């Protein structure tokens, strides 16, 4: 698994680097010219507009697919708490909002990703999820901490704080 | 002779060696006088494998061969053995490979190297059990599972019929109905609560399906933990050892395996009349139906029909069951009719000897309104009826028609799609096996499939020889009054042993719990069929009463041990229970004695 994770990070890093170059251009020249300069740039701009990383109002987002997970979790510059949950799981419905609250208190120092394990089974299987809710903390693509089951608000606060430091 | 570097013949010999390696199943570079070479050649002779031996000492340029072989394989000595292009080594290596079974594998599989040791088609009870067991035994295993949506669009997760649209939701909904009865009883026991009691279909459906969701996930995790490769794709054979797997996006992948287990199960059969697929539902749809079905017509008298009709009536719905001929075909008819009678006295309507000919939609909705036209099986009489929901439960068809079995050469009974197997679950194609509901003439029960699958994997990969025993399988039908049985139905026992050689003991009984509640007196019934020629051994066990599954399981174990009537009598009962009736049965059917219970 480790090697696969590393591979993914490497692969997507190169994609990101490729995408970044035009952004630098766009900041030094006019926005519209960079938009028209190449389809790749256009794609990136559209994507980054759709997926604002640093100016989000909501503290959490739903992971859309494997690629989205790589983009916004594995390659995130901020640490990310990943909440693996399921529709059929009662405790998940209690934990989710509590976790969002704890994340909000960290004022943008940590993000939260939500993964529905039935929609994204491969991700959950890959990250060793056996029961839900499972919350893993990721920084720089590495799993740095995790817990399974429900926790009270104080415990979640200290968990989020620890991860954001 | 020293090797000559620039000999133009050298490259010629090299390509000759390559050619020999490529074209021989077994190739031995040997020397005629070498005792180790003789040993190796004898081994292949013993294994009855054709062995191509080159005696280098008898060849003019043998030394060149030996020198080049050294260069190519790093091995200087003879014998130098190749099997199916693979370099094995010398005498010791070859003998060791034989001892470890590697040699047989290399020989047996020809030049083919398969992706998997075992591919299991179907992720139901049998498929999961066999694949996990094979993986535990160190095999490389793949399971493919794909649920084709019903005509209504219903689909579900991993685990097969039992978990998703069978045993599990069925029993939970049966429990829902029994709680309704319990609430009625409760008043008699002094519980007081407001008169208004209603049932919320959506709450029940969500709760049941949430539990199923957790089971689906549990199965997925256990496959990961056991290192079984799971693929959510539809599998079909394209060659005897190769399948095509198509996922829901239409992407095709191909996989090969040394062995296969077919465990595709069955799906509900439709009637083939106008409107059936358009407007009717089956058990595949019922358990996750988004709305309460309302006034329901159940078509069929299978256990699925009676169980579903039973719990729907128990929820307070208006339920009618349309029966072509008999109830619970294959089960003891005396018991089946008693179970049916109990349903009838509790408000389920039966239309007997009629078959539907047409279903029409009067009004769409959730539920809508349907018009059912049915025809008598005995006359030209036509009847019509209006229902909110029509549930078809007339039997199930094996999912064997569209998995490329013709390409693999697997024989299928053309009448019912079932697969004949020998007593080791092997089909006519030696490397393809089958388990579960698709087997010809075997039980359609989850625990049977699990047992067969597990034992099959152990025989294939664990050196076991234990076969699945399909005799004396206990089972229970969860009709409102549950019916548990093990062994022969009375009519089957008569057919096999003859009436005169059987003694049938029977008794009605009134569960203590029903007495205060004041219901169902002389409804519950117990019966055992004993073989007079064999020490009155119990060959048929039948129980109609509460907790039939719990009661029958234990007696099933006793029958496995060959319990006799005498031993039953010598067993002390647990008082007060229903099951204790079996320790005190005195009245035989032949005697015609009274079996009704009266008084205290």
XYZ file of C-alpha atoms in Angstrom:
765
model
C 0.000 0.000 0.000
C 2.766 2.357 0.932
C 4.357 2.103 -2.460
C 1.023 2.631 -4.156
C 0.384 5.719 -2.102
C 3.829 7.008 -2.886
C 3.290 6.330 -6.573
C 0.088 8.256 -6.551
C 1.716 11.152 -4.825
C 4.540 11.225 -7.309
C 2.209 10.950 -10.288
C -0.061 13.681 -9.126
C 2.814 15.903 -8.090
C 3.983 15.983 -11.659
C 0.482 16.805 -12.816
C 0.288 19.582 -10.303
C 3.639 20.984 -11.293
C 2.553 21.020 -14.868
C -0.579 22.856 -13.934
C 1.171 25.312 -11.743
C 3.348 26.854 -14.386
C 0.526 28.581 -16.231
C -0.778 29.927 -12.951
C 2.470 31.749 -12.414
C 2.065 33.112 -15.907
C -1.459 34.208 -15.216
C -0.383 36.151 -12.174
C 2.224 38.054 -14.144
C 0.200 38.627 -17.275
C -3.479 39.250 -17.805
C -5.959 36.634 -16.704
C -7.780 36.437 -19.986
C -4.657 35.874 -21.998
C -3.689 32.958 -19.865
C -7.162 31.553 -20.256
C -6.855 31.564 -23.991
C -3.265 30.419 -24.053
C -3.918 26.691 -23.862
C -6.707 24.235 -23.163
C -4.677 22.795 -20.292
C -4.627 26.131 -18.578
C -8.287 26.623 -19.130
C -8.992 23.248 -17.643
C -6.954 24.058 -14.610
C -8.540 27.422 -14.021
C -12.011 25.968 -14.298
C -11.073 23.230 -11.933
C -9.506 25.455 -9.385
C -12.513 27.720 -9.471
C -14.791 24.783 -8.889
C -12.659 23.467 -6.093
C -11.460 26.375 -4.029
C -9.028 25.040 -1.495
C -8.224 28.042 0.627
C -11.318 30.175 0.605
C -13.966 27.596 1.366
C -16.879 28.553 3.513
C -17.794 25.022 4.488
C -15.134 23.266 6.519
C -15.740 19.942 4.844
C -16.199 18.533 1.386
C -17.430 15.257 -0.043
C -14.790 13.290 -1.911
C -15.991 12.773 -5.484
C -13.646 10.083 -6.728
C -10.161 8.643 -6.418
C -8.626 11.511 -8.344
C -10.390 14.074 -6.205
C -9.079 12.304 -3.117
C -5.523 12.487 -4.442
C -5.991 16.130 -5.303
C -7.599 17.427 -2.202
C -6.443 14.998 0.468
C -3.186 13.291 -0.456
C -1.723 16.390 -2.060
C -3.296 18.904 0.284
C -0.934 21.438 1.746
C -2.993 21.520 4.898
C -3.551 18.474 7.059
C -6.875 16.785 6.303
C -9.175 14.726 8.507
C -10.910 12.082 6.418
C -14.255 10.956 7.777
C -15.075 7.520 6.365
C -18.812 7.135 6.885
C -21.857 5.263 5.563
C -25.513 6.094 5.053
C -26.519 3.073 7.095
C -24.334 3.942 10.052
C -26.121 5.661 12.937
C -23.030 6.765 14.889
C -21.605 8.338 11.700
C -24.541 10.751 11.640
C -23.653 11.910 15.136
C -19.912 12.084 14.606
C -19.994 13.998 11.283
C -21.446 17.298 12.580
C -19.341 17.097 15.755
C -16.218 16.679 13.709
C -17.134 19.633 11.481
C -17.527 21.757 14.557
C -14.116 20.733 15.845
C -12.556 21.486 12.470
C -14.213 24.910 12.312
C -12.490 25.816 15.580
C -9.143 25.263 13.913
C -9.902 28.241 11.634
C -8.606 26.867 8.356
C -5.530 25.122 9.716
C -7.019 21.746 8.904
C -9.525 20.530 6.306
C -12.094 17.801 6.456
C -12.939 15.312 3.712
C -15.947 13.027 3.819
C -15.810 9.644 2.117
C -18.957 7.539 1.720
C -17.545 4.010 1.918
C -20.271 2.518 -0.265
C -19.689 5.035 -3.038
C -15.907 4.916 -2.752
C -15.343 1.388 -1.521
C -11.882 1.116 -3.064
C -10.632 4.095 -1.075
C -12.002 2.727 2.167
C -10.576 -0.701 1.468
C -7.209 0.788 0.562
C -7.026 2.794 3.768
C -7.843 -0.242 5.853
C -11.264 0.879 7.021
C -12.969 -2.028 8.778
C -15.739 -0.289 10.683
C -17.409 3.098 10.457
C -17.031 5.804 11.457
C -13.277 5.719 10.902
C -11.436 9.033 10.896
C -7.902 9.258 9.613
C -5.669 12.305 9.780
C -3.406 12.898 6.791
C -0.551 15.289 6.382
C 1.630 15.424 3.283
C 0.003 12.259 2.034
C 0.849 10.266 5.170
C -1.605 8.906 7.667
C -0.478 10.507 10.914
C -3.301 9.494 13.234
C -6.659 7.772 13.258
C -9.542 6.592 15.365
C -12.602 4.363 14.989
C -16.015 4.995 16.527
C -17.646 7.920 18.212
C -15.822 10.542 20.321
C -17.096 13.420 22.425
C -16.531 17.064 21.493
C -13.549 17.580 23.781
C -11.798 14.550 22.383
C -12.481 15.720 18.831
C -11.205 19.223 19.637
C -7.924 17.909 20.928
C -7.645 15.491 18.006
C -8.169 18.302 15.476
C -5.778 20.551 17.359
C -3.077 17.910 17.475
C -3.397 17.332 13.755
C -3.321 21.002 12.859
C -0.089 21.618 14.730
C 37.817 -29.524 -25.873
C 38.120 -25.816 -24.992
C 35.344 -23.562 -26.143
C 36.098 -21.803 -29.386
C 35.055 -18.167 -29.180
C 34.605 -17.442 -32.811
C 33.201 -20.681 -33.989
C 30.499 -19.808 -36.521
C 28.594 -22.937 -35.396
C 28.229 -21.562 -31.893
C 25.276 -19.281 -32.633
C 23.678 -22.062 -34.582
C 23.878 -24.335 -31.535
C 22.513 -21.594 -29.316
C 19.439 -21.183 -31.453
C 19.077 -24.945 -31.678
C 19.028 -25.111 -27.840
C 16.418 -22.372 -27.707
C 14.319 -24.162 -30.264
C 14.489 -27.379 -28.241
C 13.527 -25.584 -25.028
C 10.593 -23.883 -26.713
C 9.243 -26.986 -28.357
C 9.568 -29.574 -25.576
C 7.265 -30.039 -22.630
C 10.120 -31.737 -20.790
C 13.682 -31.375 -21.981
C 16.673 -33.050 -20.315
C 20.253 -32.388 -21.349
C 21.821 -35.617 -20.224
C 24.808 -37.905 -20.482
C 24.120 -41.538 -21.150
C 26.416 -42.833 -18.397
C 25.388 -40.316 -15.705
C 23.418 -41.984 -12.873
C 21.721 -38.690 -11.899
C 20.489 -38.262 -15.453
C 19.108 -41.780 -15.382
C 17.308 -41.003 -12.137
C 15.658 -37.898 -13.613
C 14.652 -39.667 -16.812
C 13.138 -42.475 -14.771
C 11.140 -39.991 -12.728
C 9.489 -38.624 -15.861
C 8.890 -42.136 -17.104
C 7.178 -42.881 -13.785
C 5.067 -39.753 -14.115
C 4.142 -40.926 -17.582
C 5.429 -37.718 -19.119
C 7.167 -37.668 -22.458
C 10.705 -36.543 -21.875
C 12.968 -35.266 -24.608
C 16.494 -36.287 -23.595
C 19.639 -35.130 -25.388
C 22.630 -37.345 -24.575
C 25.442 -34.844 -24.879
C 28.187 -37.491 -24.591
C 26.880 -39.201 -27.697
C 26.763 -36.004 -29.743
C 29.652 -34.743 -31.776
C 29.390 -31.156 -30.503
C 28.006 -32.061 -27.056
C 30.676 -30.035 -25.265
C 29.573 -26.899 -27.095
C 26.030 -27.584 -25.884
C 27.203 -27.989 -22.335
C 29.283 -24.849 -22.501
C 26.419 -22.779 -23.915
C 24.003 -24.192 -21.341
C 26.395 -23.037 -18.656
C 26.302 -19.585 -20.172
C 22.524 -19.582 -20.495
C 21.536 -21.141 -17.170
C 24.551 -20.776 -14.943
C 24.529 -24.534 -14.559
C 27.563 -26.442 -15.734
C 26.501 -29.993 -14.921
C 24.008 -32.476 -16.317
C 21.210 -33.314 -16.068
C 19.963 -29.875 -17.015
C 16.161 -29.942 -16.933
C 13.610 -27.644 -18.563
C 9.821 -27.935 -18.141
C 7.567 -25.866 -20.332
C 10.424 -23.478 -21.156
C 11.257 -23.058 -17.497
C 14.720 -23.974 -16.266
C 14.391 -26.331 -13.302
C 18.016 -27.282 -12.663
C 19.759 -30.557 -11.970
C 18.751 -33.832 -10.433
C 18.313 -32.555 -6.868
C 16.214 -29.572 -7.950
C 13.994 -31.756 -10.083
C 13.415 -34.299 -7.329
C 12.707 -31.513 -4.849
C 10.229 -29.881 -7.236
C 8.515 -33.235 -7.543
C 8.365 -33.629 -3.781
C 6.948 -30.114 -3.304
C 4.318 -30.619 -5.989
C 5.788 -27.819 -8.093
C 6.729 -30.238 -10.836
C 3.224 -31.640 -11.151
C 1.874 -28.115 -11.283
C 4.297 -27.138 -14.026
C 3.514 -30.282 -15.955
C -0.214 -30.347 -15.286
C -0.903 -26.848 -16.420
C 1.032 -27.280 -19.616
C 2.616 -24.101 -20.736
C -0.325 -22.070 -19.364
C 0.265 -19.833 -16.424
C -2.999 -18.619 -14.968
C -3.739 -15.320 -13.266
C -5.458 -17.086 -10.368
C -5.550 -20.457 -8.678
C -9.297 -20.059 -8.251
C -11.941 -17.766 -9.650
C -15.333 -17.826 -7.950
C -18.285 -16.471 -9.897
C -20.866 -15.116 -7.481
C -20.484 -13.302 -4.178
C -23.298 -14.944 -2.253
C -23.094 -17.230 0.726
C -21.470 -20.089 -1.175
C -19.104 -17.975 -3.249
C -17.828 -16.000 -0.278
C -17.375 -19.072 1.904
C -15.445 -21.010 -0.735
C -13.274 -18.088 -1.805
C -12.301 -17.154 1.726
C -11.508 -20.756 2.609
C -9.357 -21.146 -0.518
C -7.501 -17.921 0.306
C -6.909 -19.098 3.879
C -5.321 -22.192 2.331
C -2.856 -19.961 0.508
C -4.469 -19.793 -2.921
C -4.635 -16.737 -5.151
C -8.382 -16.153 -5.387
C -10.716 -13.800 -7.224
C -14.442 -13.356 -6.611
C -16.683 -11.683 -9.139
C -20.098 -10.457 -8.119
C -22.564 -8.404 -10.105
C -26.205 -7.738 -9.353
C -28.273 -7.162 -12.468
C -31.027 -4.671 -11.552
C -34.610 -5.968 -11.435
C -37.096 -4.694 -14.047
C -38.097 -2.162 -11.355
C -34.453 -1.071 -11.050
C -33.759 -2.533 -7.622
C -30.188 -3.510 -6.938
C -28.066 -4.305 -3.874
C -24.620 -4.943 -2.474
C -22.260 -7.814 -1.827
C -23.465 -10.978 -0.112
C -26.031 -12.536 -2.423
C -29.718 -13.281 -2.047
C -29.810 -14.376 1.589
C -28.272 -11.222 2.964
C -29.865 -8.697 0.662
C -33.206 -9.990 -0.563
C -33.760 -13.236 1.302
C -33.266 -14.725 4.742
C -32.114 -11.578 6.509
C -34.729 -8.988 5.492
C -37.383 -11.710 5.420
C -36.809 -12.693 9.007
C -36.559 -9.100 10.195
C -39.903 -8.307 8.571
C -41.372 -11.519 9.991
C -40.165 -10.284 13.373
C -41.884 -6.956 12.689
C -45.137 -8.828 12.164
C -44.640 -10.959 15.278
C -44.144 -7.823 17.354
C -47.590 -6.762 16.180
C -49.033 -10.030 17.494
C -47.048 -9.592 20.695
C -48.621 -6.185 21.192
C -52.089 -7.712 20.918
C -51.099 -10.405 23.406
C -49.574 -7.785 25.681
C -52.962 -6.354 26.647
C -54.056 -9.761 27.872
C -50.967 -9.781 30.070
C -51.894 -6.427 31.571
C -50.017 -3.957 29.398
C -52.048 -0.860 28.812
C -51.324 1.510 25.943
C -53.332 3.729 23.679
C -55.584 1.954 21.233
C -53.997 3.571 18.205
C -51.144 1.365 17.018
C -49.776 1.984 13.536
C -46.867 0.671 11.574
C -44.453 2.828 9.599
C -43.160 0.939 6.553
C -40.428 3.438 5.854
C -38.951 3.171 9.350
C -38.866 -0.611 9.116
C -37.464 -0.611 5.590
C -34.721 1.872 6.459
C -33.730 0.054 9.621
C -33.609 -3.309 7.859
C -31.628 -1.931 4.938
C -29.194 -0.101 7.211
C -28.417 -3.393 8.865
C -27.956 -5.009 5.452
C -25.620 -2.163 4.477
C -23.414 -2.978 7.438
C -23.393 -6.662 6.444
C -22.401 -5.791 2.862
C -19.507 -3.795 4.198
C -18.503 -6.563 6.590
C -18.280 -9.027 3.698
C -16.180 -6.614 1.680
C -13.782 -6.108 4.574
C -13.462 -9.819 5.256
C -12.522 -10.408 1.605
C -9.800 -7.788 1.946
C -8.596 -9.267 5.229
C -8.390 -12.739 3.680
C -6.639 -11.403 0.552
C -9.388 -12.388 -1.834
C -9.432 -10.141 -4.880
C -12.996 -8.848 -5.273
C -14.258 -7.478 -8.560
C -17.692 -5.954 -8.970
C -18.180 -7.170 -12.545
C -20.319 -9.546 -14.528
C -18.351 -12.684 -15.373
C -18.788 -14.964 -18.358
C -16.603 -17.687 -19.764
C -14.892 -17.036 -23.071
C -12.671 -20.122 -22.871
C -12.594 -23.046 -20.446
C -9.963 -21.336 -18.317
C -10.737 -17.714 -19.152
C -13.506 -15.325 -18.225
C -14.524 -11.893 -19.374
C -15.479 -9.485 -16.597
C -17.641 -6.518 -17.518
C -18.174 -3.758 -14.969
C -21.167 -1.448 -14.788
C -19.469 1.101 -17.015
C -19.047 -1.569 -19.670
C -15.294 -1.905 -19.225
C -14.102 -5.411 -20.042
C -11.261 -7.278 -18.374
C -10.075 -10.835 -18.898
C -8.864 -13.215 -16.220
C -7.669 -16.794 -16.263
C -7.651 -19.388 -13.527
C -6.691 -22.960 -12.953
C -10.020 -23.770 -11.280
C -13.462 -22.206 -11.144
C -16.409 -22.366 -8.777
C -19.819 -21.362 -10.105
C -21.966 -19.844 -7.377
C -24.288 -17.539 -9.281
C -27.487 -18.418 -7.441
C -31.018 -17.827 -8.638
C -33.356 -14.934 -9.359
C -37.165 -14.767 -9.195
C -39.055 -16.130 -12.180
C -41.637 -13.978 -13.914
C -44.911 -15.266 -15.290
C -44.519 -14.377 -18.920
C -47.932 -12.703 -19.087
C -48.775 -9.161 -20.170
C -47.854 -6.637 -17.510
C -45.794 -8.878 -15.249
C -42.408 -7.199 -15.592
C -43.912 -3.746 -16.064
C -46.160 -3.626 -13.025
C -45.370 -6.479 -10.652
C -42.649 -6.766 -8.072
C -40.795 -9.790 -6.723
C -39.028 -10.507 -3.463
C -36.017 -8.797 -5.063
C -37.936 -5.516 -4.858
C -40.136 -5.955 -1.800
C -37.599 -5.592 0.987
C -36.382 -2.210 -0.181
C -39.686 -0.957 -1.566
C -39.823 2.812 -1.097
C -43.497 2.751 -0.093
C -45.870 0.537 1.842
C -47.261 -1.949 -0.703
C -50.884 -1.572 0.464
C -53.446 -4.135 -0.663
C -51.306 -6.927 -2.041
C -51.809 -9.955 -4.233
C -49.132 -12.594 -3.853
C -48.929 -14.967 -6.800
C -47.539 -18.396 -5.976
C -47.414 -20.777 -3.033
C -43.663 -21.157 -2.656
C -42.167 -20.549 0.751
C -41.213 -17.094 -0.498
C -44.871 -16.427 -1.314
C -46.182 -17.640 2.035
C -43.494 -15.884 4.051
C -43.936 -12.559 2.265
C -47.735 -12.799 2.291
C -47.532 -13.750 5.944
C -45.533 -10.818 7.186
C -47.379 -8.311 5.003
C -50.634 -9.499 6.580
C -48.942 -9.263 9.961
C -48.253 -5.571 9.286
C -51.988 -5.143 8.907
C -52.157 -5.135 5.115
C -54.932 -6.726 3.075
C -53.226 -9.779 1.567
C -54.484 -12.336 -0.946
C -52.472 -15.324 -2.122
C -53.254 -16.844 -5.511
C -52.358 -20.533 -5.623
C -52.242 -22.629 -8.801
C -52.240 -26.027 -7.088
C -50.601 -26.891 -3.760
C -48.811 -25.030 -0.999
C -45.087 -25.480 -0.439
C -44.365 -28.070 -3.109
C -41.740 -30.529 -1.928
C -42.530 -29.983 1.738
C -44.674 -32.301 3.898
C -48.194 -31.501 2.667
C -49.879 -32.139 6.002
C -47.612 -29.497 7.545
C -47.894 -27.128 4.576
C -51.690 -27.139 4.788
C -51.641 -26.557 8.523
C -49.342 -23.547 8.018
C -51.676 -22.300 5.287
C -54.803 -22.835 7.409
C -53.272 -20.815 10.200
C -52.656 -17.945 7.783
C -56.209 -18.165 6.535
C -57.672 -17.937 10.052
C -55.531 -14.854 10.579
C -56.967 -12.945 7.673
C -54.925 -13.970 4.649
C -57.226 -14.700 1.726
C -56.440 -17.588 -0.598
C -57.617 -17.845 -4.197
C -57.037 -21.475 -5.086
C -56.704 -23.087 -8.487
C -56.376 -19.826 -10.361
C -53.536 -18.443 -12.446
C -53.127 -14.826 -13.523
C -53.332 -14.104 -17.237
C -52.964 -10.327 -17.384
C -51.896 -7.411 -15.186
C -52.997 -3.890 -16.072
C -52.245 -0.572 -14.496
C -55.306 1.420 -13.482
C -53.410 4.207 -11.836
C -49.723 4.912 -11.375
C -48.481 5.759 -7.912
C -46.625 4.630 -4.842
C -48.421 2.367 -4.614
C -50.622 2.605 -7.677
C -53.640 0.501 -8.568
C -53.416 -2.661 -10.633
C -56.074 -4.846 -12.183
C -55.372 -8.553 -12.185
C -57.213 -10.932 -14.475
C -56.986 -14.597 -13.566
C -58.270 -17.811 -15.032
C -59.381 -20.983 -13.292
C -57.157 -24.028 -13.758
C -60.268 -26.234 -13.844
C -62.829 -24.284 -15.837
C -63.138 -21.257 -18.083
C -64.009 -19.034 -15.189
C -62.282 -15.658 -15.266
C -61.972 -13.432 -12.232
C -60.723 -9.904 -11.824
C -59.333 -8.124 -8.814
C -57.841 -4.785 -7.880
C -54.681 -4.472 -5.836
C -52.070 -1.868 -5.005
C -49.212 -4.298 -5.366
C -48.760 -7.641 -7.098
C -45.881 -9.736 -5.806
C -44.778 -12.656 -7.975
C -43.284 -15.582 -6.065
C -43.719 -18.577 -8.349
C -40.193 -19.914 -8.127
C -36.652 -18.999 -9.030
C -34.428 -19.601 -12.047
C -30.743 -20.494 -11.881
C -28.480 -17.741 -13.248
C -26.617 -20.040 -15.594
C -27.911 -18.955 -18.995
C -25.673 -15.989 -19.686
C -22.311 -16.865 -18.189
C -20.786 -18.532 -21.235
C -21.061 -22.083 -19.910
C -21.242 -23.351 -23.496
C -17.825 -21.843 -24.127
C -16.465 -23.729 -21.137
C -18.316 -26.905 -22.081
C -20.273 -27.122 -18.818
C -23.441 -29.189 -19.066
C -26.658 -27.562 -17.879
C -30.087 -29.134 -17.520
C -31.886 -27.368 -20.354
C -35.245 -27.649 -18.557
C -34.385 -25.649 -15.450
C -30.900 -24.250 -16.008
C -29.562 -26.234 -13.068
C -26.085 -27.718 -13.128
C -25.599 -31.420 -12.477
C -22.554 -32.206 -10.330
C -21.039 -35.319 -8.772
C -20.842 -35.799 -5.004
C -17.800 -33.520 -4.952
C -19.628 -30.592 -6.584
C -17.661 -31.141 -9.792
C -19.329 -30.403 -13.137
C -18.677 -32.432 -16.274
C -15.685 -30.136 -16.884
C -13.118 -31.302 -14.320
C -11.696 -27.908 -13.387
C -15.114 -26.257 -12.994
C -17.180 -26.783 -9.840
C -20.584 -25.504 -8.759
C -22.252 -24.888 -5.395
C -25.440 -23.466 -3.939
C -28.881 -22.930 -5.428
C -27.826 -23.667 -9.004
C -27.150 -27.348 -8.271
C -29.483 -29.940 -9.690
C -31.456 -31.784 -7.015
C -29.804 -30.131 -4.029
C -31.090 -27.892 -1.239
C -31.521 -24.199 -1.921
C -30.352 -23.040 1.475
C -27.637 -20.630 2.503
C -26.019 -22.847 5.164
C -25.849 -25.719 2.686
C -24.055 -23.536 0.146
C -21.657 -22.314 2.835
C -20.870 -25.824 4.013
C -20.466 -27.154 0.467
C -18.249 -24.217 -0.509
C -16.009 -24.493 2.501
C -15.572 -28.246 2.195
C -14.984 -27.977 -1.544
C -12.166 -25.465 -1.002
C -10.631 -27.733 1.621
C -10.748 -30.705 -0.737
C -9.318 -28.726 -3.640
C -6.552 -26.970 -1.761
C -6.252 -28.424 1.716
C -5.833 -32.123 1.104
C -9.175 -32.882 2.768
C -11.529 -35.588 1.548
C -14.638 -34.615 3.523
C -17.696 -34.189 1.308
C -20.811 -32.138 1.960
C -23.607 -34.254 3.460
C -26.897 -33.246 1.922
C -28.928 -35.653 4.082
C -30.902 -34.593 7.175
C -30.610 -30.882 6.490
C -32.784 -28.946 8.939
C -34.699 -25.937 7.659
C -37.498 -23.564 8.636
C -40.180 -21.718 6.740
C -40.994 -18.442 8.469
C -44.726 -18.407 7.872
C -46.713 -16.546 10.571
C -46.814 -19.881 12.377
C -43.297 -21.109 11.696
C -42.656 -24.535 10.245
C -39.407 -26.366 10.917
C -38.428 -29.698 9.421
C -35.563 -32.113 9.073
C -35.382 -35.315 7.079
C -38.190 -36.754 4.996
C -41.659 -35.401 4.329
C -44.261 -38.016 5.256
C -45.247 -38.708 1.652
C -41.604 -39.102 0.653
C -40.952 -41.495 3.551
C -43.961 -43.578 2.528
C -42.687 -43.666 -1.022
C -39.250 -44.872 0.072
C -39.998 -47.184 3.019
C -43.665 -48.098 2.550
C -46.507 -47.165 4.879
C -46.291 -50.466 6.787
C -42.691 -49.876 7.798
C -43.274 -46.460 9.299
C -44.594 -45.278 12.610
C -45.704 -41.680 12.714
C -46.068 -40.050 16.124
C -47.886 -36.769 16.283
C -49.456 -34.281 18.625
C -51.134 -30.915 18.697
C -49.932 -28.579 21.396
C -50.718 -25.186 22.885
C -47.675 -23.073 23.719
C -47.880 -21.703 27.258
C -47.409 -18.172 25.910
C -50.578 -18.533 23.851
C -52.771 -19.694 26.741
C -53.024 -16.428 28.633
C -53.207 -14.592 25.329
C -56.059 -16.959 24.498
C -55.108 -17.657 20.920
C -54.262 -20.434 18.503
C -55.269 -23.411 20.615
C -54.695 -26.747 18.851
C -52.921 -25.014 15.982
C -49.355 -25.956 16.758
C -48.408 -29.432 15.695
C -45.501 -31.821 16.092
C -44.801 -34.958 14.103
C -41.986 -37.451 13.825
C -41.679 -40.224 11.265
C -39.833 -43.339 12.445
C -38.476 -46.280 10.500
C -39.758 -49.490 12.106
C -37.166 -51.543 10.241
C -34.362 -49.577 11.844
C -35.073 -49.433 15.550
C -37.662 -46.670 15.038
C -34.947 -44.287 13.928
C -36.324 -40.792 13.335
C -36.215 -40.109 9.594
C -38.601 -37.175 9.505
C -39.061 -34.332 11.974
C -41.803 -31.723 11.612
C -42.736 -28.865 13.894
C -45.320 -26.142 13.421
C -45.046 -23.629 16.217
C -43.197 -20.666 17.655
C -39.412 -20.438 17.286
C -39.360 -23.305 14.807
C -35.814 -22.558 13.701
C -34.470 -22.665 17.239
C -36.356 -25.860 17.986
C -35.460 -27.661 14.771
C -31.742 -26.910 14.866
C -31.130 -29.045 17.937
C -33.215 -31.944 16.704
C -31.315 -31.707 13.426
C -28.112 -32.409 15.346
C -29.804 -35.344 17.081
C -30.887 -36.772 13.731
C -27.351 -36.415 12.423
C -26.423 -38.691 15.319
C -29.170 -41.117 14.304
C -31.615 -40.548 17.150
C -34.367 -43.162 17.671
C -37.869 -42.802 19.146
C -36.650 -44.624 22.221
C -33.816 -42.179 22.764
C -36.207 -39.252 22.306
C -38.420 -40.715 25.004
C -35.453 -41.117 27.321
C -34.595 -37.453 26.860
C -35.794 -35.209 29.674
C -37.870 -32.310 28.463
C -37.452 -28.678 29.433
C -40.607 -27.403 31.056
C -42.497 -25.371 30.069
C -41.454 -25.265 26.409
C -42.848 -26.215 23.025
C -39.927 -28.464 22.108
C -40.558 -30.771 25.064
C -43.519 -32.224 23.166
C -41.049 -34.398 21.244
C -39.996 -36.219 24.404
C -43.527 -37.271 25.270
C -45.205 -38.222 21.999
C -47.315 -41.320 22.406
C -50.140 -41.161 19.892
C -49.402 -42.721 16.528
C -51.187 -41.705 13.386
C -52.108 -45.366 12.766
C -53.913 -45.579 16.097
C -56.165 -42.704 15.155
C -55.969 -41.556 18.774
C -57.055 -38.091 19.857
C -54.271 -35.506 19.771
C -56.167 -32.384 20.738
C -55.079 -30.778 23.961
C -57.700 -29.812 26.452
C -57.829 -28.428 29.929
C -54.851 -27.867 32.189
